[in-house]
PDB file of C-alpha atoms and ligand atoms in Angstrom:
ATOM      1  CA  MET W   1       0.000   0.000   0.000  1.00  0.00           C
ATOM      2  CA  LYS W   2       1.343   3.454  -0.956  1.00  0.00           C
ATOM      3  CA  PRO W   3       1.730   5.871   1.952  1.00  0.00           C
ATOM      4  CA  TRP W   4      -0.870   8.346   0.645  1.00  0.00           C
ATOM      5  CA  ALA W   5      -3.366   5.512   0.148  1.00  0.00           C
ATOM      6  CA  LEU W   6      -3.051   4.789   3.852  1.00  0.00           C
ATOM      7  CA  PHE W   7      -3.487   8.486   4.608  1.00  0.00           C
ATOM      8  CA  ASP W   8      -6.649   8.584   2.466  1.00  0.00           C
ATOM      9  CA  TRP W   9      -7.936   5.515   4.239  1.00  0.00           C
ATOM     10  CA  LEU W  10      -7.365   7.095   7.652  1.00  0.00           C
ATOM     11  CA  PHE W  11      -8.633  10.529   6.629  1.00  0.00           C
ATOM     12  CA  PRO W  12     -10.963  10.026   3.665  1.00  0.00           C
ATOM     13  CA  PRO W  13     -10.946  13.154   1.501  1.00  0.00           C
ATOM     14  CA  ARG W  14     -14.084  15.251   1.720  1.00  0.00           C
ATOM     15  CA  CYS W  15     -15.605  17.895  -0.516  1.00  0.00           C
ATOM     16  CA  ALA W  16     -14.077  21.251   0.524  1.00  0.00           C
ATOM     17  CA  LEU W  17     -17.540  22.843   0.474  1.00  0.00           C
ATOM     18  CA  CYS W  18     -20.335  20.471   1.554  1.00  0.00           C
ATOM     19  CA  GLY W  19     -18.059  18.001   3.359  1.00  0.00           C
ATOM     20  CA  ARG W  20     -19.332  14.839   1.630  1.00  0.00           C
ATOM     21  CA  PHE W  21     -16.809  11.988   1.139  1.00  0.00           C
ATOM     22  CA  LEU W  22     -15.122  11.934  -2.259  1.00  0.00           C
ATOM     23  CA  TRP W  23     -14.452   8.913  -4.479  1.00  0.00           C
ATOM     24  CA  GLY W  24     -12.256   8.215  -7.499  1.00  0.00           C
ATOM     25  CA  LYS W  25     -11.667  11.183  -9.785  1.00  0.00           C
ATOM     26  CA  GLU W  26     -13.536  13.546  -7.454  1.00  0.00           C
ATOM     27  CA  LYS W  27     -10.549  13.419  -5.093  1.00  0.00           C
ATOM     28  CA  GLN W  28      -8.422  15.401  -7.547  1.00  0.00           C
ATOM     29  CA  ASP W  29     -11.025  18.161  -7.829  1.00  0.00           C
ATOM     30  CA  GLN W  30     -11.438  18.285  -4.034  1.00  0.00           C
ATOM     31  CA  LEU W  31     -15.101  19.058  -4.731  1.00  0.00           C
ATOM     32  CA  CYS W  32     -18.115  16.773  -5.200  1.00  0.00           C
ATOM     33  CA  PRO W  33     -19.897  17.013  -8.595  1.00  0.00           C
ATOM     34  CA  ALA W  34     -22.752  19.094  -7.108  1.00  0.00           C
ATOM     35  CA  CYS W  35     -20.366  21.655  -5.608  1.00  0.00           C
ATOM     36  CA  SER W  36     -18.070  21.863  -8.627  1.00  0.00           C
ATOM     37  CA  GLY W  37     -21.182  22.629 -10.706  1.00  0.00           C
ATOM     38  CA  ARG W  38     -22.180  25.490  -8.407  1.00  0.00           C
ATOM     39  CA  GLU W  39     -22.799  28.803 -10.081  1.00  0.00           C
ATOM     40  CA  LYS W  40     -19.946  31.276  -9.703  1.00  0.00           C
ATOM     41  CA  LEU W  41     -20.081  35.068  -9.599  1.00  0.00           C
ATOM     42  CA  LYS W  42     -19.699  36.745 -12.967  1.00  0.00           C
ATOM     43  CA  GLU W  43     -18.904  40.345 -12.023  1.00  0.00           C
ATOM     44  CA  SER W  44     -15.856  42.093 -13.461  1.00  0.00           C
ATOM     45  CA  TRP W  45     -13.172  43.363 -11.074  1.00  0.00           C
ATOM     46  CA  LYS W  46     -14.320  46.918 -11.796  1.00  0.00           C
ATOM     47  CA  MET W  47     -17.656  46.331 -10.047  1.00  0.00           C
ATOM     48  CA  GLY W  48     -18.564  47.490  -6.546  1.00  0.00           C
ATOM     49  CA  LYS W  49     -15.569  49.665  -5.771  1.00  0.00           C
ATOM     50  CA  LEU W  50     -14.580  50.246  -2.160  1.00  0.00           C
ATOM     51  CA  PRO W  51     -12.614  53.202  -0.740  1.00  0.00           C
ATOM     52  CA  PHE W  52      -8.856  52.848  -1.516  1.00  0.00           C
ATOM     53  CA  VAL W  53      -9.536  49.617  -3.473  1.00  0.00           C
ATOM     54  CA  ALA W  54      -9.150  49.814  -7.258  1.00  0.00           C
ATOM     55  CA  GLY W  55     -11.195  46.650  -7.833  1.00  0.00           C
ATOM     56  CA  SER W  56     -11.989  43.217  -6.435  1.00  0.00           C
ATOM     57  CA  VAL W  57     -13.114  39.709  -7.404  1.00  0.00           C
ATOM     58  CA  CYS W  58     -14.811  36.852  -5.549  1.00  0.00           C
ATOM     59  CA  VAL W  59     -15.595  33.274  -6.604  1.00  0.00           C
ATOM     60  CA  TYR W  60     -18.938  32.444  -4.983  1.00  0.00           C
ATOM     61  CA  PRO W  61     -21.807  34.105  -3.145  1.00  0.00           C
ATOM     62  CA  TYR W  62     -21.456  33.267   0.552  1.00  0.00           C
ATOM     63  CA  GLU W  63     -24.414  30.903   0.918  1.00  0.00           C
ATOM     64  CA  GLY W  64     -25.329  27.206   1.109  1.00  0.00           C
ATOM     65  CA  SER W  65     -22.406  24.779   0.924  1.00  0.00           C
ATOM     66  CA  VAL W  66     -19.926  27.651   0.289  1.00  0.00           C
ATOM     67  CA  ARG W  67     -20.854  29.015   3.682  1.00  0.00           C
ATOM     68  CA  TRP W  68     -20.388  25.566   5.237  1.00  0.00           C
ATOM     69  CA  GLY W  69     -17.046  25.076   3.548  1.00  0.00           C
ATOM     70  CA  VAL W  70     -15.700  28.471   4.635  1.00  0.00           C
ATOM     71  CA  HIS W  71     -16.948  27.884   8.152  1.00  0.00           C
ATOM     72  CA  ARG W  72     -15.170  24.520   8.419  1.00  0.00           C
ATOM     73  CA  PHE W  73     -12.050  26.062   6.896  1.00  0.00           C
ATOM     74  CA  LYS W  74     -12.073  28.919   9.387  1.00  0.00           C
ATOM     75  CA  PHE W  75     -13.289  27.495  12.649  1.00  0.00           C
ATOM     76  CA  ARG W  76     -12.877  23.742  12.476  1.00  0.00           C
ATOM     77  CA  GLY W  77      -9.353  23.405  11.229  1.00  0.00           C
ATOM     78  CA  ALA W  78     -10.005  22.190   7.676  1.00  0.00           C
ATOM     79  CA  ALA W  79      -6.945  24.137   6.522  1.00  0.00           C
ATOM     80  CA  ARG W  80      -6.531  21.736   3.593  1.00  0.00           C
ATOM     81  CA  SER W  81      -9.508  23.449   1.882  1.00  0.00           C
ATOM     82  CA  GLY W  82      -7.371  26.590   1.468  1.00  0.00           C
ATOM     83  CA  GLU W  83      -5.562  24.809  -1.395  1.00  0.00           C
ATOM     84  CA  ILE W  84      -8.659  24.462  -3.591  1.00  0.00           C
ATOM     85  CA  PHE W  85     -10.074  27.839  -2.498  1.00  0.00           C
ATOM     86  CA  GLY W  86      -6.821  29.463  -3.624  1.00  0.00           C
ATOM     87  CA  VAL W  87      -6.808  27.651  -6.973  1.00  0.00           C
ATOM     88  CA  LEU W  88     -10.433  28.624  -7.700  1.00  0.00           C
ATOM     89  CA  LEU W  89      -9.747  32.223  -6.724  1.00  0.00           C
ATOM     90  CA  ALA W  90      -6.658  32.287  -8.969  1.00  0.00           C
ATOM     91  CA  GLN W  91      -8.841  31.144 -11.899  1.00  0.00           C
ATOM     92  CA  ARG W  92     -11.211  34.013 -11.169  1.00  0.00           C
ATOM     93  CA  VAL W  93      -8.320  36.543 -11.039  1.00  0.00           C
ATOM     94  CA  ARG W  94      -7.101  35.267 -14.400  1.00  0.00           C
ATOM     95  CA  GLU W  95     -10.461  35.104 -16.222  1.00  0.00           C
ATOM     96  CA  THR W  96     -11.480  38.634 -15.138  1.00  0.00           C
ATOM     97  CA  GLY W  97      -8.213  40.103 -16.434  1.00  0.00           C
ATOM     98  CA  LEU W  98      -7.236  41.267 -12.948  1.00  0.00           C
ATOM     99  CA  LEU W  99      -3.974  39.316 -13.223  1.00  0.00           C
ATOM    100  CA  GLU W 100      -2.607  41.932 -15.659  1.00  0.00           C
ATOM    101  CA  GLN W 101      -3.156  44.658 -13.039  1.00  0.00           C
ATOM    102  CA  VAL W 102      -1.146  43.047 -10.241  1.00  0.00           C
ATOM    103  CA  ASP W 103       2.568  42.805  -9.290  1.00  0.00           C
ATOM    104  CA  LEU W 104       2.422  40.961  -5.987  1.00  0.00           C
ATOM    105  CA  VAL W 105       0.099  39.209  -3.556  1.00  0.00           C
ATOM    106  CA  CYS W 106      -0.419  39.661   0.187  1.00  0.00           C
ATOM    107  CA  TYR W 107      -3.225  38.638   2.548  1.00  0.00           C
ATOM    108  CA  VAL W 108      -5.329  39.950   5.403  1.00  0.00           C
ATOM    109  CA  PRO W 109      -3.421  38.901   8.525  1.00  0.00           C
ATOM    110  CA  CYS W 110      -4.845  37.592  11.808  1.00  0.00           C
ATOM    111  CA  HIS W 111      -3.809  38.888  15.184  1.00  0.00           C
ATOM    112  CA  ARG W 112      -1.074  36.686  16.695  1.00  0.00           C
ATOM    113  CA  LYS W 113      -3.442  35.485  19.450  1.00  0.00           C
ATOM    114  CA  ILE W 114      -5.902  34.146  16.869  1.00  0.00           C
ATOM    115  CA  LYS W 115      -3.082  32.625  14.842  1.00  0.00           C
ATOM    116  CA  ARG W 116      -1.787  30.812  17.913  1.00  0.00           C
ATOM    117  CA  LYS W 117      -5.252  29.494  18.751  1.00  0.00           C
ATOM    118  CA  ARG W 118      -6.109  28.391  15.215  1.00  0.00           C
ATOM    119  CA  GLY W 119      -2.617  27.287  14.245  1.00  0.00           C
ATOM    120  CA  TYR W 120      -2.740  29.070  10.878  1.00  0.00           C
ATOM    121  CA  GLU W 121      -3.773  32.301   9.189  1.00  0.00           C
ATOM    122  CA  GLN W 122      -6.726  31.450   6.998  1.00  0.00           C
ATOM    123  CA  ALA W 123      -6.175  34.115   4.325  1.00  0.00           C
ATOM    124  CA  GLN W 124      -2.542  33.026   3.959  1.00  0.00           C
ATOM    125  CA  LYS W 125      -3.735  29.439   3.291  1.00  0.00           C
ATOM    126  CA  ILE W 126      -5.688  30.773   0.292  1.00  0.00           C
ATOM    127  CA  ALA W 127      -3.078  33.329  -0.835  1.00  0.00           C
ATOM    128  CA  ARG W 128      -0.189  30.838  -1.100  1.00  0.00           C
ATOM    129  CA  PRO W 129      -1.738  28.464  -3.686  1.00  0.00           C
ATOM    130  CA  LEU W 130      -3.231  31.494  -5.482  1.00  0.00           C
ATOM    131  CA  ALA W 131       0.163  33.191  -5.856  1.00  0.00           C
ATOM    132  CA  GLU W 132       1.752  29.894  -6.967  1.00  0.00           C
ATOM    133  CA  GLU W 133      -0.970  29.323  -9.561  1.00  0.00           C
ATOM    134  CA  LEU W 134      -0.591  32.858 -10.953  1.00  0.00           C
ATOM    135  CA  GLY W 135       3.219  32.947 -10.764  1.00  0.00           C
ATOM    136  CA  LEU W 136       3.209  36.046  -8.567  1.00  0.00           C
ATOM    137  CA  PRO W 137       5.336  36.671  -5.460  1.00  0.00           C
ATOM    138  CA  LEU W 138       3.577  36.342  -2.087  1.00  0.00           C
ATOM    139  CA  GLU W 139       4.680  38.618   0.748  1.00  0.00           C
ATOM    140  CA  ALA W 140       3.379  39.067   4.307  1.00  0.00           C
ATOM    141  CA  LEU W 141       3.094  42.822   3.747  1.00  0.00           C
ATOM    142  CA  LEU W 142       0.623  43.454   6.550  1.00  0.00           C
ATOM    143  CA  GLU W 143       0.392  42.676  10.224  1.00  0.00           C
ATOM    144  CA  LYS W 144      -2.497  43.059  12.604  1.00  0.00           C
ATOM    145  CA  ARG W 145      -1.555  45.318  15.478  1.00  0.00           C
ATOM    146  CA  ARG W 146      -4.751  45.208  17.429  1.00  0.00           C
ATOM    147  CA  ASN W 147      -7.219  42.399  17.998  1.00  0.00           C
ATOM    148  CA  THR W 148     -10.662  43.390  16.721  1.00  0.00           C
ATOM    149  CA  ARG W 149     -14.137  42.290  17.731  1.00  0.00           C
ATOM    150  CA  PRO W 150     -15.799  39.574  15.621  1.00  0.00           C
ATOM    151  CA  MET W 151     -17.240  41.418  12.626  1.00  0.00           C
ATOM    152  CA  TYR W 152     -20.439  39.385  12.220  1.00  0.00           C
ATOM    153  CA  ARG W 153     -21.975  41.042  15.265  1.00  0.00           C
ATOM    154  CA  LEU W 154     -21.382  44.560  13.979  1.00  0.00           C
ATOM    155  CA  LYS W 155     -23.243  46.929  11.678  1.00  0.00           C
ATOM    156  CA  ALA W 156     -21.445  48.559   8.727  1.00  0.00           C
ATOM    157  CA  ALA W 157     -20.441  51.774  10.560  1.00  0.00           C
ATOM    158  CA  GLN W 158     -19.222  49.785  13.566  1.00  0.00           C
ATOM    159  CA  ARG W 159     -17.206  47.526  11.277  1.00  0.00           C
ATOM    160  CA  ARG W 160     -15.320  50.497   9.876  1.00  0.00           C
ATOM    161  CA  ALA W 161     -14.556  51.822  13.358  1.00  0.00           C
ATOM    162  CA  ASN W 162     -13.557  48.331  14.512  1.00  0.00           C
ATOM    163  CA  VAL W 163     -10.805  47.928  11.916  1.00  0.00           C
ATOM    164  CA  LEU W 164      -9.567  51.523  11.758  1.00  0.00           C
ATOM    165  CA  GLY W 165      -5.857  51.512  12.637  1.00  0.00           C
ATOM    166  CA  ALA W 166      -5.845  47.742  13.243  1.00  0.00           C
ATOM    167  CA  PHE W 167      -3.355  46.985  10.433  1.00  0.00           C
ATOM    168  CA  ALA W 168       0.144  48.189   9.603  1.00  0.00           C
ATOM    169  CA  VAL W 169       2.791  47.414   7.000  1.00  0.00           C
ATOM    170  CA  THR W 170       5.121  44.727   8.386  1.00  0.00           C
ATOM    171  CA  PRO W 171       8.391  46.355   9.514  1.00  0.00           C
ATOM    172  CA  GLY W 172      11.057  45.791   6.876  1.00  0.00           C
ATOM    173  CA  LYS W 173       8.542  45.292   4.021  1.00  0.00           C
ATOM    174  CA  GLU W 174       8.007  49.019   3.229  1.00  0.00           C
ATOM    175  CA  ALA W 175      10.308  48.975   0.197  1.00  0.00           C
ATOM    176  CA  LEU W 176       8.324  46.103  -1.349  1.00  0.00           C
ATOM    177  CA  VAL W 177       5.093  48.116  -1.196  1.00  0.00           C
ATOM    178  CA  ARG W 178       6.305  51.337  -2.815  1.00  0.00           C
ATOM    179  CA  SER W 179       5.003  51.912  -6.369  1.00  0.00           C
ATOM    180  CA  ARG W 180       3.681  48.342  -6.560  1.00  0.00           C
ATOM    181  CA  ARG W 181       0.247  47.064  -7.512  1.00  0.00           C
ATOM    182  CA  VAL W 182      -0.835  44.803  -4.677  1.00  0.00           C
ATOM    183  CA  LEU W 183      -3.538  42.121  -4.519  1.00  0.00           C
ATOM    184  CA  VAL W 184      -4.899  41.558  -0.996  1.00  0.00           C
ATOM    185  CA  VAL W 185      -6.437  38.108  -0.415  1.00  0.00           C
ATOM    186  CA  ASP W 186      -9.113  37.265   2.147  1.00  0.00           C
ATOM    187  CA  ASP W 187     -11.597  34.427   2.677  1.00  0.00           C
ATOM    188  CA  VAL W 188     -14.878  36.364   2.773  1.00  0.00           C
ATOM    189  CA  LEU W 189     -15.786  39.859   1.643  1.00  0.00           C
ATOM    190  CA  THR W 190     -18.755  41.370   3.491  1.00  0.00           C
ATOM    191  CA  THR W 191     -18.958  45.157   3.738  1.00  0.00           C
ATOM    192  CA  GLY W 192     -15.358  45.418   2.549  1.00  0.00           C
ATOM    193  CA  SER W 193     -14.277  47.471   5.569  1.00  0.00           C
ATOM    194  CA  THR W 194     -11.330  45.159   6.354  1.00  0.00           C
ATOM    195  CA  LEU W 195     -10.127  45.151   2.741  1.00  0.00           C
ATOM    196  CA  SER W 196     -10.585  48.907   2.522  1.00  0.00           C
ATOM    197  CA  GLU W 197      -8.561  49.500   5.681  1.00  0.00           C
ATOM    198  CA  CYS W 198      -5.750  47.201   4.456  1.00  0.00           C
ATOM    199  CA  ALA W 199      -5.781  49.129   1.161  1.00  0.00           C
ATOM    200  CA  ARG W 200      -5.620  52.476   2.974  1.00  0.00           C
ATOM    201  CA  VAL W 201      -2.519  51.360   4.895  1.00  0.00           C
ATOM    202  CA  LEU W 202      -0.830  50.031   1.745  1.00  0.00           C
ATOM    203  CA  ARG W 203      -1.633  53.178  -0.250  1.00  0.00           C
ATOM    204  CA  GLU W 204      -0.278  55.323   2.557  1.00  0.00           C
ATOM    205  CA  ALA W 205       2.941  53.282   2.403  1.00  0.00           C
ATOM    206  CA  GLY W 206       3.191  54.134  -1.309  1.00  0.00           C
ATOM    207  CA  ALA W 207       1.427  51.282  -3.121  1.00  0.00           C
ATOM    208  CA  ARG W 208       0.388  52.380  -6.621  1.00  0.00           C
ATOM    209  CA  GLU W 209      -2.890  50.438  -6.638  1.00  0.00           C
ATOM    210  CA  VAL W 210      -4.542  47.943  -4.309  1.00  0.00           C
ATOM    211  CA  TYR W 211      -6.957  45.215  -5.441  1.00  0.00           C
ATOM    212  CA  GLY W 212      -8.882  42.612  -3.479  1.00  0.00           C
ATOM    213  CA  ALA W 213      -9.638  38.916  -4.022  1.00  0.00           C
ATOM    214  CA  ALA W 214     -11.871  36.922  -1.676  1.00  0.00           C
ATOM    215  CA  PHE W 215     -13.154  33.378  -2.009  1.00  0.00           C
ATOM    216  CA  ALA W 216     -16.761  34.269  -1.119  1.00  0.00           C
ATOM    217  CA  ARG W 217     -18.823  37.389  -0.970  1.00  0.00           C
ATOM    218  CA  THR W 218     -21.905  38.211   1.080  1.00  0.00           C
ATOM    219  CA  PHE W 219     -24.719  40.270  -0.360  1.00  0.00           C
ATOM    220  CA  ALA W 220     -27.096  42.709   1.307  1.00  0.00           C
ATOM    221  CA  LYS W 221     -29.254  40.984   3.885  1.00  0.00           C
ATOM    222  CA  ARG W 222     -32.665  39.881   2.668  1.00  0.00           C
ATOM    223  CA  PRO W 223     -35.651  39.824   5.067  1.00  0.00           C
ATOM    224  CA  GLY W 224     -35.589  36.818   7.405  1.00  0.00           C
ATOM    225  CA  GLU W 225     -32.001  35.922   6.478  1.00  0.00           C
ATOM    226  CA  LYS W 226     -29.191  35.485   8.962  1.00  0.00           C
ATOM    227  CA  THR W 227     -26.197  37.815   8.674  1.00  0.00           C
ATOM    228  CA  GLY W 228     -22.981  36.491   7.171  1.00  0.00           C
ATOM    229  CA  LYS W 229     -20.043  35.608   9.362  1.00  0.00           C
ATOM    230  CA  GLY W 230     -17.367  37.094   7.141  1.00  0.00           C
ATOM    231  CA  VAL W 231     -15.433  40.306   7.527  1.00  0.00           C
TER     232      VAL W 231
HETATM  233 ZN1   ZN Q   1     -19.773  19.176  -2.175  1.00  0.00          ZN
END
């Protein structure tokens, strides 16, 4: 028996979104047929501009099995899903033409306390395979100085206040930012206040343009619907 066959037997691969067990060829896709057939967002990167952000792309609306998948990825340690999330997001960056606008990739960092607790930074888990897929350099350009309150409990104005001044350019990385076009990766885009604040900090440090890429995106709340848990 090959070592990875034993690994698969011990930890059978599951769909990165709905969590169902995968068989045969499905294992390569890391998604079950139902989830890989899910409808993706079709907006161009020029849509829905945020302050300091020149444009952004997302793969899926944050609902149904996408919501489940992101939740497991974020809170239940399914860090392996970051691989496929990053590859799908890279495809989206390429097909929208955003790739031509970008020089390097960074990600929305977690506070060190969260990183210690979770064992990884979720946005970095998506950004690494994305950068590899697109052949762009990945740099930890940002750090989180202050721990913020969970965003899902806050209204839009509170979200902006919550993240204001929470991020800074990593000491020693200033020269990498200057005159560059930076793509900031995150898992979920909600009001965009986190992305916007990261972009403000990067622009202040001299970045020429800042773009955003998130795996999923929430849309305005419909009556009777629960609020998204993204940032
Ligand atoms: Zn699935």
